[in-house]
PDB file of C-alpha atoms in Angstrom:
ATOM      1  CA  MET A   5     -28.327  -0.429  -3.397  1.00 64.00           C
ATOM      2  CA  ASP A   6     -25.491   1.115  -1.519  1.00 77.00           C
ATOM      3  CA  GLU A   7     -23.568   3.862  -3.152  1.00 77.00           C
ATOM      4  CA  GLU A   8     -20.453   1.686  -3.737  1.00 81.00           C
ATOM      5  CA  SER A   9     -22.580  -0.800  -5.674  1.00 85.00           C
ATOM      6  CA  GLU A  10     -24.394   2.021  -7.423  1.00 85.00           C
ATOM      7  CA  VAL A  11     -20.955   3.143  -8.860  1.00 85.00           C
ATOM      8  CA  ILE A  12     -19.889  -0.104  -9.851  1.00 89.00           C
ATOM      9  CA  ARG A  13     -22.896  -0.620 -11.674  1.00 90.00           C
ATOM     10  CA  LEU A  14     -22.611   2.786 -13.417  1.00 91.00           C
ATOM     11  CA  GLU A  15     -19.039   1.687 -14.428  1.00 91.00           C
ATOM     12  CA  ALA A  16     -20.434  -1.413 -16.014  1.00 91.00           C
ATOM     13  CA  LEU A  17     -23.223   0.322 -17.877  1.00 92.00           C
ATOM     14  CA  CYS A  18     -20.735   2.631 -19.263  1.00 92.00           C
ATOM     15  CA  LYS A  19     -18.420  -0.194 -20.526  1.00 91.00           C
ATOM     16  CA  GLU A  20     -21.500  -1.946 -21.920  1.00 92.00           C
ATOM     17  CA  LEU A  21     -22.392   1.463 -23.673  1.00 92.00           C
ATOM     18  CA  TYR A  22     -19.194   1.884 -25.410  1.00 91.00           C
ATOM     19  CA  GLU A  23     -17.662  -1.583 -25.952  1.00 90.00           C
ATOM     20  CA  SER A  24     -20.547  -4.028 -26.332  1.00 88.00           C
ATOM     21  CA  GLN A  25     -21.384  -5.290 -29.712  1.00 91.00           C
ATOM     22  CA  ASP A  26     -24.951  -5.987 -28.874  1.00 91.00           C
ATOM     23  CA  ALA A  27     -27.233  -2.915 -29.907  1.00 90.00           C
ATOM     24  CA  GLY A  28     -29.845  -4.003 -27.509  1.00 92.00           C
ATOM     25  CA  ALA A  29     -27.679  -4.116 -24.594  1.00 92.00           C
ATOM     26  CA  ARG A  30     -26.105  -0.701 -25.568  1.00 91.00           C
ATOM     27  CA  ALA A  31     -29.645   0.611 -25.719  1.00 93.00           C
ATOM     28  CA  GLU A  32     -30.568  -0.365 -22.352  1.00 93.00           C
ATOM     29  CA  ALA A  33     -27.315   0.993 -20.991  1.00 92.00           C
ATOM     30  CA  GLU A  34     -28.058   4.176 -22.441  1.00 92.00           C
ATOM     31  CA  LYS A  35     -31.400   4.420 -21.091  1.00 94.00           C
ATOM     32  CA  ALA A  36     -30.070   3.621 -17.601  1.00 92.00           C
ATOM     33  CA  LEU A  37     -27.365   6.239 -17.956  1.00 91.00           C
ATOM     34  CA  VAL A  38     -29.856   8.776 -19.024  1.00 90.00           C
ATOM     35  CA  SER A  39     -31.970   8.114 -16.190  1.00 90.00           C
ATOM     36  CA  PHE A  40     -28.832   8.536 -13.964  1.00 89.00           C
ATOM     37  CA  GLN A  41     -27.817  12.052 -15.444  1.00 87.00           C
ATOM     38  CA  ASN A  42     -31.304  13.323 -14.801  1.00 84.00           C
ATOM     39  CA  SER A  43     -31.288  12.075 -11.018  1.00 82.00           C
ATOM     40  CA  PRO A  44     -31.056  14.784  -8.259  1.00 74.00           C
ATOM     41  CA  GLU A  45     -28.447  12.641  -6.486  1.00 79.00           C
ATOM     42  CA  SER A  46     -26.036  12.346  -9.386  1.00 85.00           C
ATOM     43  CA  LEU A  47     -23.515  14.931  -8.248  1.00 84.00           C
ATOM     44  CA  GLY A  48     -22.074  12.924  -5.474  1.00 84.00           C
ATOM     45  CA  LYS A  49     -21.932   9.813  -7.422  1.00 87.00           C
ATOM     46  CA  CYS A  50     -20.093  11.589 -10.198  1.00 89.00           C
ATOM     47  CA  GLN A  51     -17.457  12.625  -7.719  1.00 88.00           C
ATOM     48  CA  ARG A  52     -17.144   8.753  -6.616  1.00 88.00           C
ATOM     49  CA  LEU A  53     -16.668   7.858 -10.326  1.00 89.00           C
ATOM     50  CA  LEU A  54     -13.949  10.348 -10.899  1.00 90.00           C
ATOM     51  CA  ASP A  55     -12.294   9.365  -7.529  1.00 88.00           C
ATOM     52  CA  ARG A  56     -12.407   5.621  -8.325  1.00 83.00           C
ATOM     53  CA  GLY A  57     -10.859   6.363 -11.719  1.00 74.00           C
ATOM     54  CA  ASN A  58     -11.341   2.668 -12.823  1.00 81.00           C
ATOM     55  CA  SER A  59     -12.919   3.432 -16.044  1.00 88.00           C
ATOM     56  CA  PRO A  60     -12.374   6.320 -18.480  1.00 92.00           C
ATOM     57  CA  TYR A  61     -15.826   5.816 -19.730  1.00 92.00           C
ATOM     58  CA  ALA A  62     -17.306   6.265 -16.184  1.00 91.00           C
ATOM     59  CA  GLN A  63     -15.107   9.396 -15.765  1.00 92.00           C
ATOM     60  CA  LEU A  64     -16.526  10.735 -18.865  1.00 91.00           C
ATOM     61  CA  LEU A  65     -19.909  10.145 -17.896  1.00 91.00           C
ATOM     62  CA  ALA A  66     -19.232  11.974 -14.579  1.00 92.00           C
ATOM     63  CA  THR A  67     -17.825  14.840 -16.402  1.00 92.00           C
ATOM     64  CA  THR A  68     -20.593  15.087 -18.872  1.00 91.00           C
ATOM     65  CA  THR A  69     -23.301  14.633 -16.064  1.00 90.00           C
ATOM     66  CA  ILE A  70     -21.715  17.375 -13.925  1.00 89.00           C
ATOM     67  CA  THR A  71     -21.765  19.796 -16.892  1.00 89.00           C
ATOM     68  CA  LYS A  72     -25.130  19.152 -17.664  1.00 87.00           C
ATOM     69  CA  LEU A  73     -26.145  19.763 -14.242  1.00 84.00           C
ATOM     70  CA  ILE A  74     -24.381  23.048 -14.188  1.00 83.00           C
ATOM     71  CA  SER A  75     -25.739  24.044 -17.649  1.00 80.00           C
ATOM     72  CA  ARG A  76     -29.223  23.408 -16.648  1.00 76.00           C
ATOM     73  CA  SER A  77     -29.727  24.487 -13.053  1.00 61.00           C
ATOM     74  CA  THR A  78     -27.154  27.265 -11.808  1.00 50.00           C
ATOM     75  CA  GLN A  79     -30.092  28.135  -9.491  1.00 60.00           C
ATOM     76  CA  THR A  80     -30.030  24.761  -7.725  1.00 71.00           C
ATOM     77  CA  LEU A  81     -26.294  24.954  -6.948  1.00 76.00           C
ATOM     78  CA  ASN A  82     -25.312  27.797  -4.650  1.00 77.00           C
ATOM     79  CA  LEU A  83     -22.108  30.027  -5.459  1.00 79.00           C
ATOM     80  CA  GLY A  84     -19.951  28.154  -2.913  1.00 78.00           C
ATOM     81  CA  GLN A  85     -21.065  24.755  -4.489  1.00 82.00           C
ATOM     82  CA  ARG A  86     -20.097  26.040  -7.986  1.00 82.00           C
ATOM     83  CA  ILE A  87     -16.524  27.217  -6.689  1.00 83.00           C
ATOM     84  CA  ASP A  88     -15.966  23.902  -4.972  1.00 86.00           C
ATOM     85  CA  ILE A  89     -16.788  22.061  -8.265  1.00 86.00           C
ATOM     86  CA  ARG A  90     -14.410  24.301 -10.277  1.00 87.00           C
ATOM     87  CA  ASN A  91     -11.735  23.842  -7.729  1.00 85.00           C
ATOM     88  CA  TYR A  92     -12.223  20.193  -7.661  1.00 88.00           C
ATOM     89  CA  VAL A  93     -11.937  19.912 -11.396  1.00 88.00           C
ATOM     90  CA  LEU A  94      -8.758  21.856 -11.321  1.00 85.00           C
ATOM     91  CA  THR A  95      -7.251  19.552  -8.603  1.00 86.00           C
ATOM     92  CA  TYR A  96      -8.443  16.529 -10.359  1.00 89.00           C
ATOM     93  CA  LEU A  97      -6.865  17.476 -13.639  1.00 86.00           C
ATOM     94  CA  TRP A  98      -3.619  18.263 -11.874  1.00 84.00           C
ATOM     95  CA  SER A  99      -3.576  14.812  -9.632  1.00 85.00           C
ATOM     96  CA  GLN A 100      -4.458  12.774 -12.662  1.00 84.00           C
ATOM     97  CA  PRO A 101      -1.862  13.514 -15.270  1.00 82.00           C
ATOM     98  CA  LYS A 102      -2.484  10.342 -17.340  1.00 88.00           C
ATOM     99  CA  LEU A 103      -6.183  10.784 -18.109  1.00 90.00           C
ATOM    100  CA  PRO A 104      -7.253   9.714 -21.566  1.00 91.00           C
ATOM    101  CA  GLN A 105      -7.639  12.754 -23.891  1.00 93.00           C
ATOM    102  CA  PHE A 106     -11.405  12.517 -24.103  1.00 93.00           C
ATOM    103  CA  VAL A 107     -11.795  12.717 -20.373  1.00 92.00           C
ATOM    104  CA  VAL A 108      -9.125  15.600 -20.286  1.00 92.00           C
ATOM    105  CA  GLN A 109     -11.603  17.478 -22.771  1.00 94.00           C
ATOM    106  CA  GLY A 110     -14.769  16.892 -20.826  1.00 93.00           C
ATOM    107  CA  LEU A 111     -13.084  18.156 -17.687  1.00 93.00           C
ATOM    108  CA  VAL A 112     -11.853  21.283 -19.574  1.00 91.00           C
ATOM    109  CA  THR A 113     -15.275  21.859 -20.944  1.00 92.00           C
ATOM    110  CA  LEU A 114     -16.792  21.656 -17.365  1.00 91.00           C
ATOM    111  CA  PHE A 115     -14.257  24.158 -16.059  1.00 89.00           C
ATOM    112  CA  SER A 116     -15.083  26.510 -19.139  1.00 88.00           C
ATOM    113  CA  ARG A 117     -18.743  26.107 -18.740  1.00 89.00           C
ATOM    114  CA  ILE A 118     -18.693  26.902 -15.048  1.00 87.00           C
ATOM    115  CA  THR A 119     -16.486  29.824 -15.529  1.00 86.00           C
ATOM    116  CA  LYS A 120     -18.715  31.084 -18.219  1.00 87.00           C
ATOM    117  CA  LEU A 121     -21.969  30.566 -16.371  1.00 83.00           C
ATOM    118  CA  GLY A 122     -20.475  32.191 -13.314  1.00 79.00           C
ATOM    119  CA  TRP A 123     -18.645  35.027 -14.985  1.00 75.00           C
ATOM    120  CA  PHE A 124     -20.808  37.803 -13.203  1.00 80.00           C
ATOM    121  CA  ASP A 125     -21.233  36.157  -9.930  1.00 75.00           C
ATOM    122  CA  SER A 126     -19.723  37.756  -7.110  1.00 71.00           C
ATOM    123  CA  GLU A 127     -18.897  37.079  -3.422  1.00 75.00           C
ATOM    124  CA  LYS A 128     -17.734  39.832  -1.046  1.00 80.00           C
ATOM    125  CA  ASP A 129     -17.366  42.451  -3.985  1.00 78.00           C
ATOM    126  CA  GLU A 130     -15.204  39.937  -5.836  1.00 78.00           C
ATOM    127  CA  PHE A 131     -16.022  38.334  -9.062  1.00 77.00           C
ATOM    128  CA  VAL A 132     -14.715  34.807  -8.218  1.00 77.00           C
ATOM    129  CA  PHE A 133     -14.797  33.047 -11.564  1.00 76.00           C
ATOM    130  CA  ARG A 134     -12.936  35.985 -13.274  1.00 76.00           C
ATOM    131  CA  ALA A 135      -9.782  34.884 -11.456  1.00 76.00           C
ATOM    132  CA  VAL A 136      -9.505  32.129 -14.178  1.00 75.00           C
ATOM    133  CA  ILE A 137      -5.958  33.189 -15.429  1.00 74.00           C
ATOM    134  CA  THR A 138      -4.589  33.269 -11.983  1.00 76.00           C
ATOM    135  CA  ASP A 139      -5.973  29.745 -10.965  1.00 72.00           C
ATOM    136  CA  VAL A 140      -4.996  28.199 -14.229  1.00 73.00           C
ATOM    137  CA  THR A 141      -1.449  29.644 -13.879  1.00 75.00           C
ATOM    138  CA  LYS A 142      -1.132  28.050 -10.418  1.00 74.00           C
ATOM    139  CA  PHE A 143      -2.460  24.893 -11.885  1.00 69.00           C
ATOM    140  CA  LEU A 144      -0.070  24.896 -14.641  1.00 69.00           C
ATOM    141  CA  GLN A 145       2.797  25.626 -12.289  1.00 73.00           C
ATOM    142  CA  GLY A 146       1.698  22.389 -10.530  1.00 65.00           C
ATOM    143  CA  SER A 147       0.480  24.115  -7.322  1.00 53.00           C
ATOM    144  CA  SER A 148      -2.647  22.184  -6.648  1.00 47.00           C
ATOM    145  CA  ARG A 149      -2.577  23.210  -2.998  1.00 51.00           C
ATOM    146  CA  ALA A 150      -2.156  26.975  -3.864  1.00 45.00           C
ATOM    147  CA  LEU A 151      -5.242  26.864  -5.972  1.00 45.00           C
ATOM    148  CA  HIS A 152      -7.385  27.446  -3.003  1.00 46.00           C
ATOM    149  CA  ASP A 153      -7.289  25.868   0.557  1.00 45.00           C
ATOM    150  CA  GLY A 154      -9.895  23.190   0.820  1.00 42.00           C
ATOM    151  CA  CYS A 155     -10.037  22.785  -2.945  1.00 45.00           C
ATOM    152  CA  ALA A 156      -9.589  19.155  -2.711  1.00 44.00           C
ATOM    153  CA  ALA A 157     -12.623  18.846  -0.624  1.00 46.00           C
ATOM    154  CA  PRO A 158     -15.694  16.852  -1.758  1.00 50.00           C
ATOM    155  CA  LEU A 159     -17.947  17.930  -4.463  1.00 52.00           C
ATOM    156  CA  PRO A 160     -21.455  19.413  -2.636  1.00 51.00           C
ATOM    157  CA  ALA A 161     -23.962  16.870  -2.278  1.00 48.00           C
TER     158      ALA A 161
END
């Protein structure tokens, strides 16, 4: 199955999980989505789910999947990848002002978690995740480009 088809399938599974009246269908959708969340290739697909923006439920799945990935395995993602994810989240929030509240909450949770877990990480004698006030201030001022050059880059694979 190509990636586009997989993303469409994930969106359909999310819709089924949250909107279906059939308990059996919801259980099957949940089983497939849990399998996706535990997949090592889920990070790139999560970005595609967010970028498509067709389904708030799929956006929520992407956000919670990335949060779980960050939480359970800071060793699998290097510092640069985690910085890219943090910057992507801020840029995404800035570029999508009409997200449903539950998606915004998930993205803020992801931003908070990655900042907390990376608090003591440093690069070139700088604690990169401690500039949170500066980064959020720039975000609130509407300057997504000023956050970081390349901040709209794709999430690491």
